[in-house]
mmCIF file of C-alpha atoms and ligand atoms in Angstrom:
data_model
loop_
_atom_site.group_PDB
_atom_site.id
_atom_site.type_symbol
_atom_site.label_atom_id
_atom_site.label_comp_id
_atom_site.label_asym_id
_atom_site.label_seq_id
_atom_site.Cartn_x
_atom_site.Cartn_y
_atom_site.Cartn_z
ATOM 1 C CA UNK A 29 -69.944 -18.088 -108.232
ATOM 2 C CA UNK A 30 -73.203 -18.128 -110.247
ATOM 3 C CA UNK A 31 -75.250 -14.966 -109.882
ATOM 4 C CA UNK A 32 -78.445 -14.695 -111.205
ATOM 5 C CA UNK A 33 -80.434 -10.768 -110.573
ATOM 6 C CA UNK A 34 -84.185 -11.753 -110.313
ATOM 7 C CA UNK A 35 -86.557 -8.602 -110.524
ATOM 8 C CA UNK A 36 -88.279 -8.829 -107.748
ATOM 9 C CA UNK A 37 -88.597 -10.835 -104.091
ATOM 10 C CA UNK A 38 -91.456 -13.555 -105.844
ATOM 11 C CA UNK A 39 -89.235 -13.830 -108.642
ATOM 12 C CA UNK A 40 -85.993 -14.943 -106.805
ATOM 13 C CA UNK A 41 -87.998 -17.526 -104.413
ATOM 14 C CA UNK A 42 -89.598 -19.068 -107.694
ATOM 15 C CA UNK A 43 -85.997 -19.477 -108.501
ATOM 16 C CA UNK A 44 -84.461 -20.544 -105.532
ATOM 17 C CA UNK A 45 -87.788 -22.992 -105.078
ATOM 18 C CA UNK A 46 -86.636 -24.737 -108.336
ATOM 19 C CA UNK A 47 -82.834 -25.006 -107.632
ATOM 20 C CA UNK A 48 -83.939 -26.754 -104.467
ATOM 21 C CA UNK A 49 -86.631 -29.129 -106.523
ATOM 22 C CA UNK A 50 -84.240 -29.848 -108.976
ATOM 23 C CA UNK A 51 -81.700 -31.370 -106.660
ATOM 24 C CA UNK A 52 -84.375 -33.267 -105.008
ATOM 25 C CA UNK A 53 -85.190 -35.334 -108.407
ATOM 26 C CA UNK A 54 -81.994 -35.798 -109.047
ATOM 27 C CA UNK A 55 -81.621 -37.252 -105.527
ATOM 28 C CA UNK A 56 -84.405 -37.742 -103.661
ATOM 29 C CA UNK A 57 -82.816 -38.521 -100.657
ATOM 30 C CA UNK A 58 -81.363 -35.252 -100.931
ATOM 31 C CA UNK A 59 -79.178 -33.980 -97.191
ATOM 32 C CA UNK A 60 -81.069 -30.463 -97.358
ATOM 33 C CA UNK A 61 -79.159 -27.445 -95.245
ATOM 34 C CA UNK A 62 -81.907 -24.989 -94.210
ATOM 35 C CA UNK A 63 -82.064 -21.546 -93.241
ATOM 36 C CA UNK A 64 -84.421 -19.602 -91.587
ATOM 37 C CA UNK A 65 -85.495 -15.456 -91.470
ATOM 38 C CA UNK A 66 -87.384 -13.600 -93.669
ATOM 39 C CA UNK A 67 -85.470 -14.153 -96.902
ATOM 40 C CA UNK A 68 -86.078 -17.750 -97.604
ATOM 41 C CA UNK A 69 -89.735 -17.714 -96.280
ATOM 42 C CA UNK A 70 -91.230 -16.961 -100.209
ATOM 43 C CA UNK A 71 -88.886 -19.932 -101.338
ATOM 44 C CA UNK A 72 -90.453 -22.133 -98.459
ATOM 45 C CA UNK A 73 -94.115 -20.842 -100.107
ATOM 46 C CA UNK A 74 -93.065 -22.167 -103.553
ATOM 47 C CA UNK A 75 -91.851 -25.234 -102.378
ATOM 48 C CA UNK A 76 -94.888 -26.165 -100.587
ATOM 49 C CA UNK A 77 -96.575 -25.126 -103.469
ATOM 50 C CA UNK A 78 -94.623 -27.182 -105.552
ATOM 51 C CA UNK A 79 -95.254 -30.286 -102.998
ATOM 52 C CA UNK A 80 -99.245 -30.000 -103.004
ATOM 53 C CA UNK A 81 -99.635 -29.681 -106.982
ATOM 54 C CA UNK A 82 -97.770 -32.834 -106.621
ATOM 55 C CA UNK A 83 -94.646 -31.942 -108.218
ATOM 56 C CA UNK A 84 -92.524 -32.943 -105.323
ATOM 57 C CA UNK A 85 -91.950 -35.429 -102.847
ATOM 58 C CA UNK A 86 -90.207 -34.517 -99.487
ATOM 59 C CA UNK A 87 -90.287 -38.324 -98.215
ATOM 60 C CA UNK A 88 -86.665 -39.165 -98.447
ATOM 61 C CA UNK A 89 -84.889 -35.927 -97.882
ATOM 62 C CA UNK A 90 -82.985 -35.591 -94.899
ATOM 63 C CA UNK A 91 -83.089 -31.539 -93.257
ATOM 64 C CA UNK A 92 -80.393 -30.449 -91.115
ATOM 65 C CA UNK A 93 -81.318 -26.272 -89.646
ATOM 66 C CA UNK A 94 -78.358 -23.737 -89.714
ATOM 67 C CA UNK A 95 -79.141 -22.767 -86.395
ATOM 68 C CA UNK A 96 -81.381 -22.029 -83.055
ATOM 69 C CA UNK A 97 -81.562 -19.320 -80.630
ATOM 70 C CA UNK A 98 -79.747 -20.443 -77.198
ATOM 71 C CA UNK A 99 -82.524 -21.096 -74.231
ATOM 72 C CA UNK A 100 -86.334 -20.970 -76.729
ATOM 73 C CA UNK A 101 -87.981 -24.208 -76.670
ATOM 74 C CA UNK A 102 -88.984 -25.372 -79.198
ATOM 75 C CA UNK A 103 -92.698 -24.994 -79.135
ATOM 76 C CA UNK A 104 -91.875 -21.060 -78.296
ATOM 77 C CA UNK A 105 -93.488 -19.266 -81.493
ATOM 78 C CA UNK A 106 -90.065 -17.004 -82.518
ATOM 79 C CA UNK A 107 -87.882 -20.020 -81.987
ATOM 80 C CA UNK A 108 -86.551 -21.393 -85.565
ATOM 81 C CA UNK A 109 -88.124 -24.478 -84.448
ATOM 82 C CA UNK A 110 -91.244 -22.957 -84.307
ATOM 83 C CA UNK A 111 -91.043 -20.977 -88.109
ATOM 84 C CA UNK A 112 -89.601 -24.435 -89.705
ATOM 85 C CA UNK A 113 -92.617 -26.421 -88.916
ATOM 86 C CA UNK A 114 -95.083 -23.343 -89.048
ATOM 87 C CA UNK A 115 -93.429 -22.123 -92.404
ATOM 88 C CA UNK A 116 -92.221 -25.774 -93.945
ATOM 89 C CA UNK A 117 -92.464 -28.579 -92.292
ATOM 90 C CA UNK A 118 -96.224 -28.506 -91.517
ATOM 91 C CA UNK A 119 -97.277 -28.239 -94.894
ATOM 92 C CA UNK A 120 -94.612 -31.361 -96.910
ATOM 93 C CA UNK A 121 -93.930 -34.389 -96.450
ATOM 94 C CA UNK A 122 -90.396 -34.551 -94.689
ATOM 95 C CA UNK A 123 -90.557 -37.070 -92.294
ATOM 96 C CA UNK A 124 -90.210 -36.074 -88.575
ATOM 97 C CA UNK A 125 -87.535 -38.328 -87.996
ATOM 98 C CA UNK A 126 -85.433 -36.975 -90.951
ATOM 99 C CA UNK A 127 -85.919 -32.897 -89.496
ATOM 100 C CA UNK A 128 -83.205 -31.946 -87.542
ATOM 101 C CA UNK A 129 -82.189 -28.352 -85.642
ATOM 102 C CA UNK A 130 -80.345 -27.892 -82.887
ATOM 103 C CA UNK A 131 -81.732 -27.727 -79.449
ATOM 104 C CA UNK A 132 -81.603 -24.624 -78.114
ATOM 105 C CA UNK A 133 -82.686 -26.170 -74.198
ATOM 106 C CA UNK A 134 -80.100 -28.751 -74.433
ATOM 107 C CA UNK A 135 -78.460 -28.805 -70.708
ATOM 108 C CA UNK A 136 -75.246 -29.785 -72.394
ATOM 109 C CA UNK A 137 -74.538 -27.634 -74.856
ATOM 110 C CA UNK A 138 -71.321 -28.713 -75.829
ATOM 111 C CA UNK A 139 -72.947 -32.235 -76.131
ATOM 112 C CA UNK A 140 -75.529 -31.089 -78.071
ATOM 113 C CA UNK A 141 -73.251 -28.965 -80.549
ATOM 114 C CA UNK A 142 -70.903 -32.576 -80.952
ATOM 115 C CA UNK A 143 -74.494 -34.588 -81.643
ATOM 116 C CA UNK A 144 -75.194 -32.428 -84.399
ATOM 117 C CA UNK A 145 -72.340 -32.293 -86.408
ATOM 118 C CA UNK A 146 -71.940 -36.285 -85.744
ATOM 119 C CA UNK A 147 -75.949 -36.367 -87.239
ATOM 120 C CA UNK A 148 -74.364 -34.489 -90.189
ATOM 121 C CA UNK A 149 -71.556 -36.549 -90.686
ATOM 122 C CA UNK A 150 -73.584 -39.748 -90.526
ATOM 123 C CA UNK A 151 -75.826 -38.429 -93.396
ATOM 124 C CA UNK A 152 -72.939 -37.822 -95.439
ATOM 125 C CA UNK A 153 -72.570 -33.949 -95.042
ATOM 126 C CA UNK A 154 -75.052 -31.158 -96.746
ATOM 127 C CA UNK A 155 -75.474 -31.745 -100.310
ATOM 128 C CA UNK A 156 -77.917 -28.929 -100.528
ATOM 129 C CA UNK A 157 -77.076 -25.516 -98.604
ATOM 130 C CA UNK A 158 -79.793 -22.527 -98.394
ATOM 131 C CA UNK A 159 -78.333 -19.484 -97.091
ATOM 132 C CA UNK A 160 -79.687 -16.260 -96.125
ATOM 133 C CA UNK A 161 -76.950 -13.911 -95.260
ATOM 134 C CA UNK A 162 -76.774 -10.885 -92.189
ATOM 135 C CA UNK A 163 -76.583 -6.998 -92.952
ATOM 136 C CA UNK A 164 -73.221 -7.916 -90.942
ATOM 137 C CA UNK A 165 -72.056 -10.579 -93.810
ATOM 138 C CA UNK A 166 -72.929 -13.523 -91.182
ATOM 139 C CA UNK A 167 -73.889 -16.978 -92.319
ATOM 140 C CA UNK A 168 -75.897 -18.843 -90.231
ATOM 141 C CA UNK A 169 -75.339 -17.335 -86.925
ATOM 142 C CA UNK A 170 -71.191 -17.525 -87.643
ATOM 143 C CA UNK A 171 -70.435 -13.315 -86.719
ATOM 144 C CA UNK A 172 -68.001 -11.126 -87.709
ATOM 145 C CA UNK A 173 -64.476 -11.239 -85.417
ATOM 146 C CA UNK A 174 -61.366 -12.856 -85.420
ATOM 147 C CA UNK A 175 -61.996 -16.046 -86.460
ATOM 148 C CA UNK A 176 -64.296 -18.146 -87.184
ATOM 149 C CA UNK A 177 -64.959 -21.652 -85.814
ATOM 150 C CA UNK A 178 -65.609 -24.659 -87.994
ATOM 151 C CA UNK A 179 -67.567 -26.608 -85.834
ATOM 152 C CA UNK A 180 -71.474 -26.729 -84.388
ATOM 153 C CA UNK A 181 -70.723 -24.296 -81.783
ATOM 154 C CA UNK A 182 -72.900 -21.439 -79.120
ATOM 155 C CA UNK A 183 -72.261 -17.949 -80.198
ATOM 156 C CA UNK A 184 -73.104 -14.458 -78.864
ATOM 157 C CA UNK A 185 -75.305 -12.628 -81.690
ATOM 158 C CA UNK A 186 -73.256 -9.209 -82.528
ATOM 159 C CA UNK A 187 -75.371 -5.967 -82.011
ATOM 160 C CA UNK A 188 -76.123 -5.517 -85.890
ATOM 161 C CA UNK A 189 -77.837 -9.232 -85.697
ATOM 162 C CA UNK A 190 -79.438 -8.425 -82.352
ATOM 163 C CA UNK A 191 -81.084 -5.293 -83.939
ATOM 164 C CA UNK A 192 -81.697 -7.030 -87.468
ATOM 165 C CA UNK A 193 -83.730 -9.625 -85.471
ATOM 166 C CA UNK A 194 -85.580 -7.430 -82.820
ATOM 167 C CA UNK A 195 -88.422 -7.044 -85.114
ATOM 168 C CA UNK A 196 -89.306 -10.857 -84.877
ATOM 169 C CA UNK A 197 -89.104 -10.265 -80.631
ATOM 170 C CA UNK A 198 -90.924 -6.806 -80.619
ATOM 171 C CA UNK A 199 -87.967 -4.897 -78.801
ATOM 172 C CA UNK A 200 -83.909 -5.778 -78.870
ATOM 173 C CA UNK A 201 -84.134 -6.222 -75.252
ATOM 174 C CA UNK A 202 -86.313 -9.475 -75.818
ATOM 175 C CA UNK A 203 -83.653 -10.966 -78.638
ATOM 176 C CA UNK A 204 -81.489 -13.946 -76.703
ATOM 177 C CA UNK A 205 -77.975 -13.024 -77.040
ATOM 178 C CA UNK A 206 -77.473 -16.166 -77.590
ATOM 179 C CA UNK A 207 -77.403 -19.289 -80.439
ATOM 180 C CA UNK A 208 -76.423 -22.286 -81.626
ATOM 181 C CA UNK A 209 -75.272 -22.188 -84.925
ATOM 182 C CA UNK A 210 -73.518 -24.947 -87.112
ATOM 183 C CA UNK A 211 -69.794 -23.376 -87.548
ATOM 184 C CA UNK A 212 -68.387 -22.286 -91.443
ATOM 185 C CA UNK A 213 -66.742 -26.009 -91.852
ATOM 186 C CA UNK A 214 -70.276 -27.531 -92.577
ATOM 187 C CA UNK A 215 -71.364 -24.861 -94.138
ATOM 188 C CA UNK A 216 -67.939 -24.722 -96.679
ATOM 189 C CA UNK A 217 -68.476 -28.489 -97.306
ATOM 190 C CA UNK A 218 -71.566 -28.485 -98.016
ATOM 191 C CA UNK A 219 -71.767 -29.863 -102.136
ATOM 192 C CA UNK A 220 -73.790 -27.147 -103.216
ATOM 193 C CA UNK A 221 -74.582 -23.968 -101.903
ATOM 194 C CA UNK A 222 -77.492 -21.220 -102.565
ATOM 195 C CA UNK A 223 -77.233 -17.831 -100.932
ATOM 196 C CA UNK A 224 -80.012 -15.273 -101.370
ATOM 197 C CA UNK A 225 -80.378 -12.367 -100.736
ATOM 198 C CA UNK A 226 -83.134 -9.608 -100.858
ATOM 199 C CA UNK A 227 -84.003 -5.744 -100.553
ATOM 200 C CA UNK A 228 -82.143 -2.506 -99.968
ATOM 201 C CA UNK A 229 -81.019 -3.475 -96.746
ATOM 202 C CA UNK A 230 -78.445 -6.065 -98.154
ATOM 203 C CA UNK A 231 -77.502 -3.735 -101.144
ATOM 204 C CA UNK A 232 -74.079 -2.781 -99.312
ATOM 205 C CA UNK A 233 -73.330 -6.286 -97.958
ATOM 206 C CA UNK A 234 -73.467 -8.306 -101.310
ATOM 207 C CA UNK A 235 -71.642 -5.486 -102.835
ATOM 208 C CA UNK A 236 -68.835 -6.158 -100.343
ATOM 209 C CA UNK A 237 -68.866 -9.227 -100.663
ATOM 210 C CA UNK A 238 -69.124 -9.657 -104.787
ATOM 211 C CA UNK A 239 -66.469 -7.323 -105.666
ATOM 212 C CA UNK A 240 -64.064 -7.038 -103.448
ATOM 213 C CA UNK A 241 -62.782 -10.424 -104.266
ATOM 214 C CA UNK A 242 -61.236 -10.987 -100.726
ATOM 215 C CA UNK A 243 -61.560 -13.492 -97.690
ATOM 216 C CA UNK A 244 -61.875 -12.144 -94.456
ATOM 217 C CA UNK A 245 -63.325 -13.073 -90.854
ATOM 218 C CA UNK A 246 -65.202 -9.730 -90.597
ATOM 219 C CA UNK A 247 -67.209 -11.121 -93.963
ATOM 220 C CA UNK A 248 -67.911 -14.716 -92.431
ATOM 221 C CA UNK A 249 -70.159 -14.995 -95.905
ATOM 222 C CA UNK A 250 -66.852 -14.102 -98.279
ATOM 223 C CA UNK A 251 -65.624 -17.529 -97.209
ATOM 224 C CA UNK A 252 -68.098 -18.973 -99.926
ATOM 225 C CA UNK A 253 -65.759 -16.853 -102.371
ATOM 226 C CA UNK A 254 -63.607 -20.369 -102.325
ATOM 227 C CA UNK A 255 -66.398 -22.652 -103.129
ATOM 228 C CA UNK A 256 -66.930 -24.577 -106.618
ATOM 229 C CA UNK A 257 -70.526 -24.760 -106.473
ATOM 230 C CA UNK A 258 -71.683 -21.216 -105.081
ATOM 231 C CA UNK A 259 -75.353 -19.966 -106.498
ATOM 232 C CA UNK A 260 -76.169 -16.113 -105.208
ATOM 233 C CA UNK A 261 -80.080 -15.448 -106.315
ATOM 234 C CA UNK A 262 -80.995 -11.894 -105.388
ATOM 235 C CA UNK A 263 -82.969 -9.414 -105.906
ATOM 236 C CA UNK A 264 -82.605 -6.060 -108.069
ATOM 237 C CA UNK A 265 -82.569 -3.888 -104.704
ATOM 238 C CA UNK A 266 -80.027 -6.614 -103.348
ATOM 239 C CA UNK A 267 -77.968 -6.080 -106.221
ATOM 240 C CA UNK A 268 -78.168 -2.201 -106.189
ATOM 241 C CA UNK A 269 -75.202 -1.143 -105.189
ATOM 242 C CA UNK A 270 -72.950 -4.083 -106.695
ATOM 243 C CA UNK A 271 -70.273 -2.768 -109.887
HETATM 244 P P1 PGA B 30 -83.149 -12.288 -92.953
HETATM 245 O O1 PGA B 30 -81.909 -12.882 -92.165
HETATM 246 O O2 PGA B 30 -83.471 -13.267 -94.015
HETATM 247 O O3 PGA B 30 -84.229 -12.189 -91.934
HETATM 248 O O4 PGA B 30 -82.702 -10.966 -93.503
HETATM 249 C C1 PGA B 30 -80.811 -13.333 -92.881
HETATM 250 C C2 PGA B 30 -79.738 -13.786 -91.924
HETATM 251 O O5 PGA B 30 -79.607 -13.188 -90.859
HETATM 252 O O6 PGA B 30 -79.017 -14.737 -92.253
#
């Protein structure tokens, strides 16, 4: 694993922005894996940035979302269809056709779930993988527990992400309990992988996860510990607590 300690939460977007950039012109048909939540929202700033100085081109690349809340449409305003397009997608040049997140209406979920990993697999698999990561060491919506499942797959949210995410819903009551998340197997294939991470509140998480140098289920994000091509960019108060 790379790590990199930026100062501050500007400084590790501008950093994260030009990871991302920089795999775009070296392929700009680039299979982009996109997060959503706070973390990744300054990196999402720079990159548009980037895009209306002229300094990139988001024709060709191909966006596949981590993951949508079970039952919000996607024109409801705290569905991660909503913040993509509001946050991204509005403001580049991906091409609609080339966006993809899961449907959190689908009637068929289990359809739904198959559709998008086959999407995946006909694009070749994530080259590019932005990560955000949980207070509870969750990737994408893949929680803590026994196991974890490889595939596209609906999940219940555990409390800690259900509390994490209230603020976005104005009380925990109004969080679904519910998502769809793509499962750790397209996340773990994925060619490259970036995982921020910013402010106190992840302190104790990426210390867990950075040195204790173990794999486990209850850390769904210590599974990247196997990966070749693993860049963490955080921030000082991310990094606080780590040896
Ligand atoms: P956050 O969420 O960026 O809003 O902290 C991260 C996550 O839950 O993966």
């Amino acid at each position: 694993m790379k790590i990199i300690v930026a100062g501050d939460y500007q400084e590790m977007s501008r950093i994260a922005a030009n990871i991302i950039a920089e795999e775009i012109k070296k392929k700009p048909d680039l299979v982009l894996g996109l997060a959503t939540g706070s973390t990744p929202l300054g990196t999402y700033r720079e990159l548009v940035r980037m895009y209306k100085e002229g300094k990139l081109d988001f024709s060709r690349v191909i966006t596949f979302n981590l993951d949508e809340y079970y039952g919000l449409s996607p024109d409801d305003k705290r569905s991660y269809h909503y913040y993509m397009y509001r946050n991204f997608f509005d403001h580049v040049n991906v091409r609609p056709e080339n966006i993809h997140i899961p449907d959190g209406t689908a009637r068929d979920v289990e359809e739904e779930c198959l559709r998008y990993d086959e999407e995946i697999k006909k694009c070749g698999g994530i080259d590019l993988q932005l990560l955000g990561i949980g207070v509870n060491g969750h990737i994408g919506f893949n929680e803590p527990g026994d196991e974890l499942l490889t595939a596209t797959h609906l999940t219940d949210l555990a409390p800690d992400t259900l509390a994490a995410n209230a603020r976005f819903f104005g009380s925990i009551d109004e969080v679904p309990r519910k998502a769809i998340t793509v499962g750790l197997g397209t996340i773990i294939q994925a060619k490259k992988i970036l995982l921020l991470a910013s402010g106190p509140e992840k302190a104790a998480i990426m210390a867990e996860l950075l040195d204790d140098d173990a794999v486990s289920t209850r850390v769904p994000a210590s599974f990247l510990l196997l990966h070749r091509d693993v860049t963490v960019v955080m921030d000082k108060d991310a990094a606080a607590k780590k040896r």
